[in-house]
mmCIF file of N, CA and C in Angstrom:
data_model
loop_
_atom_site.group_PDB
_atom_site.id
_atom_site.type_symbol
_atom_site.label_atom_id
_atom_site.label_comp_id
_atom_site.label_asym_id
_atom_site.label_seq_id
_atom_site.Cartn_x
_atom_site.Cartn_y
_atom_site.Cartn_z
ATOM 1 N N MET A 70 8.260 -26.539 -106.102
ATOM 2 C CA MET A 70 8.069 -25.141 -106.552
ATOM 3 C C MET A 70 6.740 -24.621 -105.774
ATOM 4 N N THR A 71 7.117 -23.383 -105.981
ATOM 5 C CA THR A 71 5.957 -22.637 -105.496
ATOM 6 C C THR A 71 4.677 -22.419 -106.493
ATOM 7 N N ASP A 72 3.802 -21.955 -105.930
ATOM 8 C CA ASP A 72 2.642 -21.675 -107.341
ATOM 9 C C ASP A 72 3.011 -20.740 -108.174
ATOM 10 N N GLU A 73 3.810 -19.805 -108.064
ATOM 11 C CA GLU A 73 4.137 -18.726 -108.741
ATOM 12 C C GLU A 73 5.114 -19.400 -109.675
ATOM 13 N N GLU A 74 6.104 -20.290 -109.391
ATOM 14 C CA GLU A 74 7.162 -20.873 -110.178
ATOM 15 C C GLU A 74 6.377 -21.687 -111.161
ATOM 16 N N LEU A 75 5.349 -22.448 -110.563
ATOM 17 C CA LEU A 75 4.697 -23.468 -111.542
ATOM 18 C C LEU A 75 3.722 -22.914 -112.480
ATOM 19 N N ASP A 76 3.248 -21.557 -112.192
ATOM 20 C CA ASP A 76 2.442 -20.773 -113.140
ATOM 21 C C ASP A 76 3.625 -20.391 -114.166
ATOM 22 N N SER A 77 4.601 -19.828 -113.888
ATOM 23 C CA SER A 77 5.581 -19.199 -114.806
ATOM 24 C C SER A 77 6.163 -20.683 -115.892
ATOM 25 N N LEU A 78 6.369 -21.696 -115.043
ATOM 26 C CA LEU A 78 6.898 -23.155 -115.886
ATOM 27 C C LEU A 78 5.609 -23.465 -116.879
ATOM 28 N N LEU A 79 4.362 -23.449 -116.354
ATOM 29 C CA LEU A 79 3.411 -23.722 -117.253
ATOM 30 C C LEU A 79 3.090 -22.696 -118.670
ATOM 31 N N ILE A 80 3.382 -21.600 -118.402
ATOM 32 C CA ILE A 80 3.711 -20.451 -119.588
ATOM 33 C C ILE A 80 4.902 -20.965 -120.444
ATOM 34 N N GLU A 81 5.794 -21.112 -119.728
ATOM 35 C CA GLU A 81 7.140 -21.303 -120.581
ATOM 36 C C GLU A 81 7.035 -22.749 -121.445
ATOM 37 N N ILE A 82 6.437 -23.677 -120.691
ATOM 38 C CA ILE A 82 6.141 -25.087 -121.490
ATOM 39 C C ILE A 82 5.312 -24.984 -122.726
ATOM 40 N N LEU A 83 4.182 -24.108 -122.539
ATOM 41 C CA LEU A 83 3.252 -23.833 -123.523
ATOM 42 C C LEU A 83 3.826 -23.001 -124.739
ATOM 43 N N ASN A 84 4.442 -21.907 -124.124
ATOM 44 C CA ASN A 84 5.086 -21.113 -125.435
ATOM 45 C C ASN A 84 6.404 -22.040 -126.200
ATOM 46 N N GLU A 85 6.980 -22.864 -125.468
ATOM 47 C CA GLU A 85 8.189 -23.607 -126.076
ATOM 48 C C GLU A 85 7.356 -24.535 -126.796
ATOM 49 N N TYR A 86 6.458 -25.270 -126.376
ATOM 50 C CA TYR A 86 5.685 -26.351 -127.142
ATOM 51 C C TYR A 86 5.179 -25.728 -128.533
ATOM 52 N N LEU A 87 4.501 -24.463 -128.333
ATOM 53 C CA LEU A 87 4.132 -23.779 -129.708
ATOM 54 C C LEU A 87 5.172 -23.568 -130.563
ATOM 55 N N ALA A 88 6.277 -23.169 -129.951
ATOM 56 C CA ALA A 88 7.436 -22.681 -130.908
ATOM 57 C C ALA A 88 7.881 -24.048 -131.731
ATOM 58 N N GLU A 89 8.006 -24.829 -130.767
ATOM 59 C CA GLU A 89 8.704 -26.263 -131.422
ATOM 60 C C GLU A 89 7.725 -26.794 -132.402
ATOM 61 N N THR A 90 6.299 -26.632 -132.352
ATOM 62 C CA THR A 90 5.454 -27.100 -133.179
ATOM 63 C C THR A 90 5.320 -26.233 -134.571
ATOM 64 N N LYS A 91 5.681 -24.893 -134.308
ATOM 65 C CA LYS A 91 5.662 -24.004 -135.506
ATOM 66 C C LYS A 91 6.991 -24.449 -136.465
ATOM 67 N N GLU A 92 8.300 -24.923 -135.837
ATOM 68 C CA GLU A 92 9.197 -25.033 -136.352
ATOM 69 C C GLU A 92 9.055 -26.654 -137.013
ATOM 70 N N ASP A 93 8.249 -27.428 -136.467
ATOM 71 C CA ASP A 93 8.028 -28.694 -137.078
ATOM 72 C C ASP A 93 7.419 -28.610 -138.358
ATOM 73 N N ALA A 94 6.200 -27.735 -138.119
ATOM 74 C CA ALA A 94 5.158 -27.486 -139.255
ATOM 75 C C ALA A 94 6.081 -26.784 -140.666
ATOM 76 N N GLU A 95 6.884 -26.041 -140.147
ATOM 77 C CA GLU A 95 7.977 -25.337 -141.097
ATOM 78 C C GLU A 95 8.540 -26.302 -141.910
ATOM 79 N N TYR A 96 9.282 -27.240 -141.168
ATOM 80 C CA TYR A 96 10.163 -28.085 -141.740
ATOM 81 C C TYR A 96 9.270 -29.122 -142.646
ATOM 82 N N ILE A 97 8.019 -29.469 -142.359
ATOM 83 C CA ILE A 97 7.467 -30.360 -143.335
ATOM 84 C C ILE A 97 6.489 -29.580 -144.094
ATOM 85 N N LYS A 98 6.575 -28.421 -144.367
ATOM 86 C CA LYS A 98 5.533 -27.657 -145.106
ATOM 87 C C LYS A 98 5.511 -28.072 -146.641
ATOM 88 N N ASN A 99 6.702 -28.468 -147.427
ATOM 89 C CA ASN A 99 6.728 -28.920 -148.445
ATOM 90 C C ASN A 99 6.333 -30.464 -148.862
ATOM 91 N N GLN A 100 6.271 -30.944 -147.776
ATOM 92 C CA GLN A 100 5.921 -32.489 -148.048
ATOM 93 C C GLN A 100 4.545 -32.725 -148.515
ATOM 94 N N LYS A 101 4.462 -33.695 -149.516
ATOM 95 C CA LYS A 101 3.097 -33.873 -150.163
ATOM 96 C C LYS A 101 2.431 -35.184 -149.715
ATOM 97 N N SER A 102 2.869 -36.134 -149.153
ATOM 98 C CA SER A 102 2.197 -37.582 -148.971
ATOM 99 C C SER A 102 0.963 -37.340 -148.155
ATOM 100 N N LYS A 103 0.214 -38.232 -148.256
ATOM 101 C CA LYS A 103 -1.074 -38.126 -147.216
ATOM 102 C C LYS A 103 -0.666 -38.318 -145.750
ATOM 103 N N ASP A 104 0.286 -38.946 -145.377
ATOM 104 C CA ASP A 104 0.891 -38.840 -144.046
ATOM 105 C C ASP A 104 1.118 -37.593 -143.618
ATOM 106 N N TYR A 105 1.803 -36.900 -144.264
ATOM 107 C CA TYR A 105 2.214 -35.588 -143.934
ATOM 108 C C TYR A 105 1.139 -34.642 -143.983
ATOM 109 N N LYS A 106 0.151 -34.837 -144.942
ATOM 110 C CA LYS A 106 -1.028 -33.868 -144.853
ATOM 111 C C LYS A 106 -1.875 -33.981 -143.572
ATOM 112 N N GLU A 107 -1.782 -35.361 -143.034
ATOM 113 C CA GLU A 107 -2.341 -35.418 -141.570
ATOM 114 C C GLU A 107 -1.657 -34.731 -140.696
ATOM 115 N N VAL A 108 -0.263 -34.823 -140.709
ATOM 116 C CA VAL A 108 0.644 -34.450 -139.742
ATOM 117 C C VAL A 108 0.544 -32.845 -139.789
ATOM 118 N N LYS A 109 0.312 -32.241 -140.883
ATOM 119 C CA LYS A 109 0.263 -30.783 -141.009
ATOM 120 C C LYS A 109 -1.070 -30.371 -140.629
ATOM 121 N N GLU A 110 -1.943 -31.194 -140.590
ATOM 122 C CA GLU A 110 -3.347 -30.546 -140.164
ATOM 123 C C GLU A 110 -3.203 -30.729 -138.586
ATOM 124 N N ASP A 111 -2.580 -31.502 -137.772
ATOM 125 C CA ASP A 111 -2.398 -31.757 -136.496
ATOM 126 C C ASP A 111 -1.770 -30.512 -135.965
ATOM 127 N N TYR A 112 -0.591 -30.327 -136.810
ATOM 128 C CA TYR A 112 0.428 -28.877 -136.323
ATOM 129 C C TYR A 112 -0.583 -27.787 -136.430
ATOM 130 N N HIS A 113 -1.339 -27.645 -137.597
ATOM 131 C CA HIS A 113 -2.070 -26.335 -137.865
ATOM 132 C C HIS A 113 -2.907 -26.311 -136.468
ATOM 133 N N PHE A 114 -3.499 -27.550 -136.296
ATOM 134 C CA PHE A 114 -4.590 -27.317 -135.048
ATOM 135 C C PHE A 114 -4.084 -26.749 -133.882
ATOM 136 N N VAL A 115 -2.817 -27.472 -133.351
ATOM 137 C CA VAL A 115 -2.113 -27.060 -132.254
ATOM 138 C C VAL A 115 -1.755 -25.830 -132.305
ATOM 139 N N ILE A 116 -1.243 -25.100 -133.359
ATOM 140 C CA ILE A 116 -0.661 -23.878 -133.354
ATOM 141 C C ILE A 116 -1.786 -22.876 -133.252
ATOM 142 N N GLU A 117 -3.002 -23.229 -133.905
ATOM 143 C CA GLU A 117 -4.030 -22.236 -133.853
ATOM 144 C C GLU A 117 -4.575 -22.239 -132.171
ATOM 145 N N HIS A 118 -4.767 -23.547 -131.693
ATOM 146 C CA HIS A 118 -5.280 -23.756 -130.473
ATOM 147 C C HIS A 118 -4.349 -23.014 -129.520
ATOM 148 N N LEU A 119 -3.101 -23.314 -129.368
ATOM 149 C CA LEU A 119 -2.389 -22.688 -128.418
ATOM 150 C C LEU A 119 -2.231 -21.105 -128.775
ATOM 151 N N SER A 120 -2.295 -20.715 -129.851
ATOM 152 C CA SER A 120 -2.033 -19.318 -130.175
ATOM 153 C C SER A 120 -3.470 -18.272 -129.546
ATOM 154 N N ASN A 121 -4.585 -18.990 -129.656
ATOM 155 C CA ASN A 121 -5.757 -18.505 -129.070
ATOM 156 C C ASN A 121 -5.831 -18.648 -127.646
ATOM 157 N N LEU A 122 -5.217 -19.887 -127.008
ATOM 158 C CA LEU A 122 -5.466 -20.152 -125.621
ATOM 159 C C LEU A 122 -4.394 -19.382 -124.693
ATOM 160 N N LEU A 123 -3.217 -19.268 -125.365
ATOM 161 C CA LEU A 123 -2.089 -18.644 -124.329
ATOM 162 C C LEU A 123 -2.563 -17.205 -123.974
ATOM 163 N N PRO A 124 -3.119 -16.204 -124.851
ATOM 164 C CA PRO A 124 -3.244 -15.046 -123.967
ATOM 165 C C PRO A 124 -4.174 -15.314 -122.911
ATOM 166 N N ALA A 125 -4.906 -16.098 -122.673
ATOM 167 C CA ALA A 125 -5.838 -16.143 -121.641
ATOM 168 C C ALA A 125 -5.419 -17.003 -120.275
ATOM 169 N N ILE A 126 -4.275 -17.762 -120.498
ATOM 170 C CA ILE A 126 -3.688 -18.508 -119.693
ATOM 171 C C ILE A 126 -2.512 -17.741 -118.708
ATOM 172 N N HIS A 127 -2.390 -17.319 -117.450
ATOM 173 C CA HIS A 127 -1.541 -16.755 -116.887
ATOM 174 C C HIS A 127 -1.060 -17.389 -115.564
ATOM 175 N N SER A 128 -1.880 -18.616 -115.385
ATOM 176 C CA SER A 128 -1.598 -19.384 -114.077
ATOM 177 C C SER A 128 -2.339 -20.557 -114.282
ATOM 178 N N LEU A 129 -1.988 -21.696 -113.265
ATOM 179 C CA LEU A 129 -2.913 -22.920 -113.482
ATOM 180 C C LEU A 129 -4.332 -22.770 -112.934
ATOM 181 N N ASP A 130 -4.669 -21.636 -112.299
ATOM 182 C CA ASP A 130 -5.860 -21.248 -111.984
ATOM 183 C C ASP A 130 -6.800 -21.043 -113.242
ATOM 184 N N ASP A 131 -6.013 -20.241 -114.151
ATOM 185 C CA ASP A 131 -6.949 -19.699 -115.394
ATOM 186 C C ASP A 131 -6.962 -21.113 -116.114
ATOM 187 N N LEU A 132 -6.089 -21.748 -116.078
ATOM 188 C CA LEU A 132 -6.369 -23.114 -117.103
ATOM 189 C C LEU A 132 -7.294 -23.912 -116.491
ATOM 190 N N ALA A 133 -7.444 -23.996 -115.099
ATOM 191 C CA ALA A 133 -8.533 -24.843 -114.356
ATOM 192 C C ALA A 133 -9.871 -24.164 -114.713
ATOM 193 N N GLU A 134 -10.021 -23.121 -114.743
ATOM 194 C CA GLU A 134 -11.372 -22.449 -115.389
ATOM 195 C C GLU A 134 -11.868 -22.687 -116.683
ATOM 196 N N MET A 135 -11.221 -22.989 -117.477
ATOM 197 C CA MET A 135 -11.275 -23.497 -118.927
ATOM 198 C C MET A 135 -12.117 -24.807 -118.993
ATOM 199 N N ASP A 136 -12.798 -25.105 -120.310
ATOM 200 C CA ASP A 136 -13.571 -26.204 -120.462
ATOM 201 C C ASP A 136 -12.751 -27.374 -120.562
ATOM 202 N N GLU A 137 -13.322 -28.540 -120.458
ATOM 203 C CA GLU A 137 -12.561 -29.807 -120.114
ATOM 204 C C GLU A 137 -11.810 -30.204 -121.424
ATOM 205 N N GLU A 138 -12.129 -29.727 -122.534
ATOM 206 C CA GLU A 138 -11.449 -30.220 -123.846
ATOM 207 C C GLU A 138 -10.325 -29.405 -123.892
ATOM 208 N N ASP A 139 -10.104 -28.262 -123.509
ATOM 209 C CA ASP A 139 -8.951 -27.309 -123.675
ATOM 210 C C ASP A 139 -8.031 -28.002 -122.400
ATOM 211 N N ILE A 140 -8.555 -28.112 -121.360
ATOM 212 C CA ILE A 140 -7.683 -28.845 -120.234
ATOM 213 C C ILE A 140 -7.160 -29.977 -120.522
ATOM 214 N N SER A 141 -7.834 -30.871 -121.237
ATOM 215 C CA SER A 141 -7.340 -32.331 -121.657
ATOM 216 C C SER A 141 -6.224 -31.999 -122.800
ATOM 217 N N LEU A 142 -6.617 -31.119 -123.839
ATOM 218 C CA LEU A 142 -5.522 -30.996 -124.745
ATOM 219 C C LEU A 142 -4.165 -30.146 -124.242
ATOM 220 N N VAL A 143 -4.377 -29.178 -123.266
ATOM 221 C CA VAL A 143 -3.173 -28.881 -122.780
ATOM 222 C C VAL A 143 -2.398 -29.900 -121.998
ATOM 223 N N TYR A 144 -2.937 -30.651 -121.282
ATOM 224 C CA TYR A 144 -2.414 -31.661 -120.663
ATOM 225 C C TYR A 144 -1.481 -32.677 -121.775
ATOM 226 N N ASP A 145 -2.140 -32.974 -122.761
ATOM 227 C CA ASP A 145 -1.732 -33.670 -123.781
ATOM 228 C C ASP A 145 -0.540 -33.019 -124.292
ATOM 229 N N TYR A 146 -0.577 -31.469 -124.514
ATOM 230 C CA TYR A 146 0.834 -31.118 -124.959
ATOM 231 C C TYR A 146 1.733 -31.044 -123.712
ATOM 232 N N ILE A 147 1.615 -30.780 -122.797
ATOM 233 C CA ILE A 147 2.530 -30.867 -121.631
ATOM 234 C C ILE A 147 3.102 -32.361 -121.629
ATOM 235 N N ALA A 148 2.249 -33.349 -121.702
ATOM 236 C CA ALA A 148 2.807 -34.711 -121.544
ATOM 237 C C ALA A 148 3.881 -35.056 -122.612
ATOM 238 N N GLU A 149 3.388 -34.434 -123.924
ATOM 239 C CA GLU A 149 4.294 -34.695 -125.154
ATOM 240 C C GLU A 149 5.558 -33.926 -124.823
ATOM 241 N N TYR A 150 5.526 -32.757 -124.177
ATOM 242 C CA TYR A 150 6.452 -31.961 -124.111
ATOM 243 C C TYR A 150 7.583 -32.636 -123.023
ATOM 244 N N ALA A 151 7.088 -33.347 -122.029
ATOM 245 C CA ALA A 151 7.726 -33.848 -121.056
ATOM 246 C C ALA A 151 8.336 -35.141 -121.637
ATOM 247 N N GLY A 152 7.673 -35.833 -122.666
ATOM 248 C CA GLY A 152 8.129 -36.876 -123.100
ATOM 249 C C GLY A 152 9.540 -36.841 -124.232
ATOM 250 N N ASN A 153 9.529 -35.440 -124.590
ATOM 251 C CA ASN A 153 10.775 -35.293 -125.647
ATOM 252 C C ASN A 153 11.829 -34.233 -124.773
ATOM 253 N N PHE A 154 11.434 -34.018 -123.333
ATOM 254 C CA PHE A 154 12.277 -33.366 -122.612
ATOM 255 C C PHE A 154 13.735 -33.807 -122.575
ATOM 256 N N ILE A 155 14.992 -33.240 -122.864
ATOM 257 C CA ILE A 155 16.225 -33.769 -122.643
ATOM 258 C C ILE A 155 16.793 -33.238 -121.499
ATOM 259 N N ILE A 156 17.462 -34.137 -120.651
ATOM 260 C CA ILE A 156 18.161 -33.592 -119.473
ATOM 261 C C ILE A 156 19.788 -33.812 -119.827
ATOM 262 N N ARG A 157 20.329 -32.645 -119.935
ATOM 263 C CA ARG A 157 21.472 -32.579 -120.401
ATOM 264 C C ARG A 157 22.616 -33.233 -119.219
ATOM 265 N N GLU A 158 23.722 -33.831 -119.852
ATOM 266 C CA GLU A 158 24.644 -34.413 -118.870
ATOM 267 C C GLU A 158 25.625 -33.379 -118.352
ATOM 268 N N ASP A 159 25.653 -32.344 -119.163
ATOM 269 C CA ASP A 159 26.643 -31.303 -118.740
ATOM 270 C C ASP A 159 26.390 -30.681 -117.349
ATOM 271 N N PRO A 160 27.197 -30.657 -116.336
ATOM 272 C CA PRO A 160 27.044 -30.396 -114.919
ATOM 273 C C PRO A 160 26.381 -28.814 -114.983
ATOM 274 N N LEU A 161 26.934 -28.080 -116.192
ATOM 275 C CA LEU A 161 26.247 -26.626 -115.812
ATOM 276 C C LEU A 161 24.762 -26.635 -116.141
ATOM 277 N N TYR A 162 24.281 -27.519 -116.642
ATOM 278 C CA TYR A 162 22.644 -27.638 -117.166
ATOM 279 C C TYR A 162 21.823 -28.649 -116.283
ATOM 280 N N LYS A 163 22.538 -30.038 -115.959
ATOM 281 C CA LYS A 163 21.778 -30.850 -115.618
ATOM 282 C C LYS A 163 21.109 -30.638 -113.991
ATOM 283 N N GLU A 164 21.420 -29.789 -113.182
ATOM 284 C CA GLU A 164 20.639 -29.668 -112.304
ATOM 285 C C GLU A 164 19.282 -28.764 -112.608
ATOM 286 N N ALA A 165 19.525 -27.767 -113.375
ATOM 287 C CA ALA A 165 18.282 -26.934 -113.771
ATOM 288 C C ALA A 165 17.532 -27.835 -114.675
ATOM 289 N N ASP A 166 18.158 -28.665 -115.350
ATOM 290 C CA ASP A 166 17.204 -29.394 -116.108
ATOM 291 C C ASP A 166 16.221 -30.574 -115.408
ATOM 292 N N LEU A 167 16.887 -31.064 -114.361
ATOM 293 C CA LEU A 167 16.122 -31.926 -113.428
ATOM 294 C C LEU A 167 15.168 -31.159 -112.774
ATOM 295 N N LYS A 168 15.429 -29.679 -112.183
ATOM 296 C CA LYS A 168 14.599 -29.006 -111.444
ATOM 297 C C LYS A 168 13.518 -28.785 -112.328
ATOM 298 N N LYS A 169 13.533 -28.456 -113.667
ATOM 299 C CA LYS A 169 12.712 -28.166 -114.604
ATOM 300 C C LYS A 169 11.635 -29.397 -114.730
ATOM 301 N N TYR A 170 12.437 -30.489 -115.091
ATOM 302 C CA TYR A 170 11.668 -31.667 -115.216
ATOM 303 C C TYR A 170 10.705 -32.105 -114.256
ATOM 304 N N SER A 171 11.336 -31.941 -112.977
ATOM 305 C CA SER A 171 10.413 -32.117 -111.568
ATOM 306 C C SER A 171 9.423 -31.242 -111.492
ATOM 307 N N GLY A 172 9.394 -29.807 -112.078
ATOM 308 C CA GLY A 172 8.253 -28.891 -112.078
ATOM 309 C C GLY A 172 7.220 -29.626 -113.193
ATOM 310 N N ILE A 173 7.570 -30.202 -114.331
ATOM 311 C CA ILE A 173 6.748 -30.651 -115.394
ATOM 312 C C ILE A 173 5.914 -31.644 -114.730
ATOM 313 N N GLU A 174 6.588 -32.700 -114.138
ATOM 314 C CA GLU A 174 5.750 -33.728 -113.477
ATOM 315 C C GLU A 174 4.941 -33.199 -112.427
ATOM 316 N N GLU A 175 5.379 -32.265 -111.819
ATOM 317 C CA GLU A 175 4.274 -31.630 -110.751
ATOM 318 C C GLU A 175 3.094 -31.064 -111.337
ATOM 319 N N ILE A 176 3.368 -30.363 -112.491
ATOM 320 C CA ILE A 176 2.156 -29.972 -113.140
ATOM 321 C C ILE A 176 1.113 -31.017 -113.791
ATOM 322 N N LEU A 177 1.814 -32.007 -114.462
ATOM 323 C CA LEU A 177 1.186 -33.046 -114.861
ATOM 324 C C LEU A 177 0.298 -33.770 -113.808
ATOM 325 N N ASN A 178 0.991 -34.002 -112.652
ATOM 326 C CA ASN A 178 0.148 -34.623 -111.422
ATOM 327 C C ASN A 178 -0.873 -33.806 -110.933
ATOM 328 N N MET A 179 -0.977 -32.476 -111.036
ATOM 329 C CA MET A 179 -2.219 -31.816 -110.977
ATOM 330 C C MET A 179 -3.246 -32.047 -111.736
ATOM 331 N N PHE A 180 -3.262 -32.608 -112.920
ATOM 332 C CA PHE A 180 -4.363 -32.919 -113.560
ATOM 333 C C PHE A 180 -4.957 -34.165 -113.145
ATOM 334 N N MET A 181 -4.161 -34.994 -112.546
ATOM 335 C CA MET A 181 -4.845 -36.430 -111.877
ATOM 336 C C MET A 181 -5.826 -36.092 -110.820
ATOM 337 N N ASP A 182 -6.912 -36.746 -110.770
ATOM 338 C CA ASP A 182 -7.723 -37.025 -109.747
ATOM 339 C C ASP A 182 -7.169 -38.095 -108.599
ATOM 340 N N ASP A 183 -7.677 -37.795 -107.350
ATOM 341 C CA ASP A 183 -7.038 -38.736 -106.531
ATOM 342 C C ASP A 183 -7.777 -40.289 -106.959
ATOM 343 N N ASP A 184 -9.015 -40.188 -107.395
ATOM 344 C CA ASP A 184 -9.466 -41.344 -108.148
ATOM 345 C C ASP A 184 -8.801 -42.238 -109.111
ATOM 346 N N ASP A 185 -7.965 -41.313 -109.905
ATOM 347 C CA ASP A 185 -6.909 -42.011 -110.801
ATOM 348 C C ASP A 185 -5.913 -42.845 -110.027
ATOM 349 N N PHE A 186 -5.361 -42.359 -109.017
ATOM 350 C CA PHE A 186 -4.329 -43.054 -108.202
ATOM 351 C C PHE A 186 -5.003 -44.306 -107.763
ATOM 352 N N ASP A 187 -6.177 -44.039 -107.066
ATOM 353 C CA ASP A 187 -6.981 -45.256 -106.443
ATOM 354 C C ASP A 187 -7.085 -46.435 -107.547
ATOM 355 N N GLU A 188 -7.396 -45.965 -108.793
ATOM 356 C CA GLU A 188 -7.659 -47.117 -109.725
ATOM 357 C C GLU A 188 -6.509 -47.686 -110.233
ATOM 358 N N GLU A 189 -5.364 -46.944 -110.306
ATOM 359 C CA GLU A 189 -3.949 -47.535 -110.492
ATOM 360 C C GLU A 189 -3.545 -48.523 -109.476
ATOM 361 N N GLU A 190 -3.805 -48.149 -108.234
ATOM 362 C CA GLU A 190 -3.208 -49.218 -107.030
ATOM 363 C C GLU A 190 -4.181 -50.364 -107.225
ATOM 364 N N GLU A 191 -5.372 -50.278 -107.470
ATOM 365 C CA GLU A 191 -6.171 -51.638 -107.775
ATOM 366 C C GLU A 191 -5.748 -52.635 -108.727
ATOM 367 N N ILE A 192 -5.367 -52.005 -109.739
ATOM 368 C CA ILE A 192 -4.763 -52.926 -110.770
ATOM 369 C C ILE A 192 -3.845 -53.866 -110.615
#
């Protein structure tokens, strides 16, 4: 993918992740157990964090200029999004889904240092 395509995909992923988190938060809003309280707090944090962060991110370069904590959290959001990504079997969608997933992996790989790969090889 080109840099422009990756930039667009990054924004798309973060917007979709935010929308999904809002839906999940809405779904459990009436749950009262302690476990749900913690999940609600996590959802609230993600919603607030991404809502504040997204207006400042227009590209991977914008993200790279942010502090380490924000970068790490965005990586986690993208990794979770990737973990839940569904590649549909329908031939009308499968190729596009595979291309999108390939782009997601490419973005995730940008977060890795060459040192990370060297350490993995040594194990």
